[in-house]
Amino acid sequence: MAPHHLPFYLAPGSGTDTLMVVMGVFLIGTILWVGTLYWKLHSLPERMAHKSQKLQFELVAVLGLISLFTHMHIFWVAGLLLALIDLPDFGTPLRSIAGSVEKIADATPAADGGDVPAEAAAPPPADRPVSAKEKEHSHV
């Protein structure tokens, strides 16, 4: 019963609404695209920290998850800042120093310049003669 001069965007009386089907597909595609964009943006700090092999990668990942589930954006900003900042590596030099100190402690220099084990360098306390001053100040 519809007249033949109606525009194309109006649904005919006997068929489906083509414009509504096109807009439905467009809406679903737009929602999927915006959702993908949101997830890429949300995981940006974690991807940045992972690419540059940062030590604080786990902390950035945890901050991203906290911000996702609590909707508190300050955690995401903190994760982004942590991903951008290079924290200095204090562990490697400290391990090197500790290893060197252990090597020094295991070997004491002898009179002729050779290494002598620490046990042989000093006599045991029981074999050592005790002076009179040490006896005076001893509380034992």
Coordinates of C-alpha atoms in Angstrom, one line a residue:
M1 CA 0.0 0.0 0.0
A2 CA 3.0 2.3 0.2
P3 CA 3.4 4.7 -2.6
H4 CA 6.3 4.2 -5.1
H5 CA 7.9 7.6 -4.6
L6 CA 9.1 6.9 -1.0
P7 CA 12.9 7.3 -0.4
F8 CA 15.2 4.3 -0.2
Y9 CA 15.9 4.5 3.5
L10 CA 12.3 3.8 4.4
A11 CA 11.4 0.1 4.8
P12 CA 9.1 -1.3 2.2
G13 CA 5.9 -2.9 3.5
S14 CA 6.8 -6.4 2.3
G15 CA 10.6 -6.7 3.0
T16 CA 13.3 -6.1 5.5
D17 CA 14.7 -2.8 6.5
T18 CA 18.0 -2.6 4.6
L19 CA 19.2 0.5 6.4
M20 CA 18.6 -1.0 9.8
V21 CA 20.6 -4.2 8.9
V22 CA 23.5 -2.1 7.6
M23 CA 23.5 0.1 10.7
G24 CA 23.4 -3.0 12.9
V25 CA 26.5 -4.4 11.2
F26 CA 28.2 -1.0 11.4
L27 CA 27.3 -0.7 15.1
I28 CA 28.7 -4.2 15.9
G29 CA 31.9 -3.5 13.9
T30 CA 32.4 -0.1 15.6
I31 CA 31.9 -1.6 19.1
L32 CA 34.5 -4.4 18.3
W33 CA 36.9 -1.8 17.0
V34 CA 36.5 0.6 20.0
G35 CA 36.9 -2.4 22.3
T36 CA 40.1 -3.5 20.6
L37 CA 41.4 0.1 20.8
Y38 CA 40.6 0.2 24.5
W39 CA 42.4 -3.0 25.2
K40 CA 45.5 -1.9 23.2
L41 CA 45.6 1.4 25.0
H42 CA 45.0 -0.3 28.4
S43 CA 47.9 -2.7 27.9
L44 CA 50.3 0.0 26.5
P45 CA 52.4 0.3 29.7
E46 CA 52.8 -3.5 30.0
R47 CA 53.8 -3.8 26.3
M48 CA 56.3 -0.9 26.7
A49 CA 57.9 -2.5 29.8
H50 CA 58.0 -6.0 28.1
K51 CA 59.7 -4.7 24.9
S52 CA 62.5 -3.0 26.7
Q53 CA 63.1 -5.9 29.1
K54 CA 62.6 -3.7 32.2
L55 CA 63.1 -5.1 35.7
Q56 CA 59.8 -3.7 36.9
F57 CA 57.7 -5.5 34.3
E58 CA 55.8 -7.5 36.8
L59 CA 55.0 -4.4 38.8
V60 CA 53.7 -2.6 35.7
A61 CA 51.5 -5.6 34.8
V62 CA 50.0 -5.8 38.4
L63 CA 49.3 -2.0 38.3
G64 CA 47.5 -2.5 34.9
L65 CA 45.4 -5.3 36.3
I66 CA 44.5 -3.2 39.4
S67 CA 43.5 -0.3 37.3
L68 CA 41.4 -2.5 35.1
F69 CA 39.4 -4.0 38.0
T70 CA 39.1 -1.0 40.3
H71 CA 38.6 1.7 37.6
M72 CA 41.1 3.9 39.4
H73 CA 43.1 5.4 36.6
I74 CA 46.0 6.5 38.9
F75 CA 47.3 2.9 38.8
W76 CA 47.4 2.9 35.0
V77 CA 49.2 6.3 35.1
A78 CA 51.7 4.9 37.7
G79 CA 52.3 1.8 35.5
L80 CA 52.9 4.0 32.5
L81 CA 55.4 6.1 34.3
L82 CA 57.1 3.0 35.7
A83 CA 57.3 1.6 32.1
L84 CA 58.9 4.8 30.9
I85 CA 61.5 5.1 33.6
D86 CA 64.7 3.0 33.7
L87 CA 65.4 1.9 37.2
P88 CA 69.2 1.4 37.9
D89 CA 70.4 -2.1 38.3
F90 CA 71.9 -2.3 41.8
G91 CA 71.8 -6.1 42.1
T92 CA 74.6 -6.9 39.6
P93 CA 77.3 -4.7 41.2
L94 CA 76.3 -5.7 44.7
R95 CA 76.6 -9.4 43.7
S96 CA 80.0 -8.7 42.2
I97 CA 81.1 -6.9 45.4
A98 CA 79.8 -9.8 47.6
G99 CA 81.6 -12.4 45.4
S100 CA 84.9 -10.4 45.7
V101 CA 84.6 -10.0 49.4
E102 CA 84.0 -13.8 49.8
K103 CA 87.1 -14.5 47.7
I104 CA 89.1 -12.1 49.9
A105 CA 87.8 -13.6 53.1
D106 CA 88.6 -17.1 52.0
A107 CA 92.3 -16.3 51.4
T108 CA 94.7 -14.4 53.7
P109 CA 98.1 -13.3 52.4
A110 CA 101.1 -15.1 54.0
A111 CA 104.5 -13.6 54.7
D112 CA 106.0 -14.9 51.5
G113 CA 103.1 -13.6 49.4
G114 CA 101.3 -16.9 48.9
D115 CA 97.8 -17.7 50.0
V116 CA 97.3 -19.4 53.3
P117 CA 93.9 -20.7 54.4
A118 CA 92.3 -18.6 57.2
E119 CA 92.5 -21.4 59.7
A120 CA 96.3 -21.6 59.5
A121 CA 96.8 -17.8 59.6
A122 CA 96.0 -17.4 63.3
P123 CA 96.6 -19.9 66.1
P124 CA 93.5 -21.1 67.9
P125 CA 92.5 -19.1 70.9
A126 CA 93.3 -21.9 73.4
D127 CA 97.0 -22.3 72.2
R128 CA 97.7 -18.6 72.2
P129 CA 99.4 -17.2 75.3
V130 CA 97.3 -14.7 77.3
S131 CA 99.0 -11.6 78.6
A132 CA 98.5 -10.1 82.1
K133 CA 96.6 -7.1 80.8
E134 CA 94.1 -9.4 79.0
K135 CA 93.6 -11.4 82.2
E136 CA 92.9 -8.2 84.2
H137 CA 90.2 -7.0 81.8
S138 CA 88.7 -10.4 81.3
H139 CA 85.3 -10.8 83.0
V140 CA 85.2 -14.6 82.6

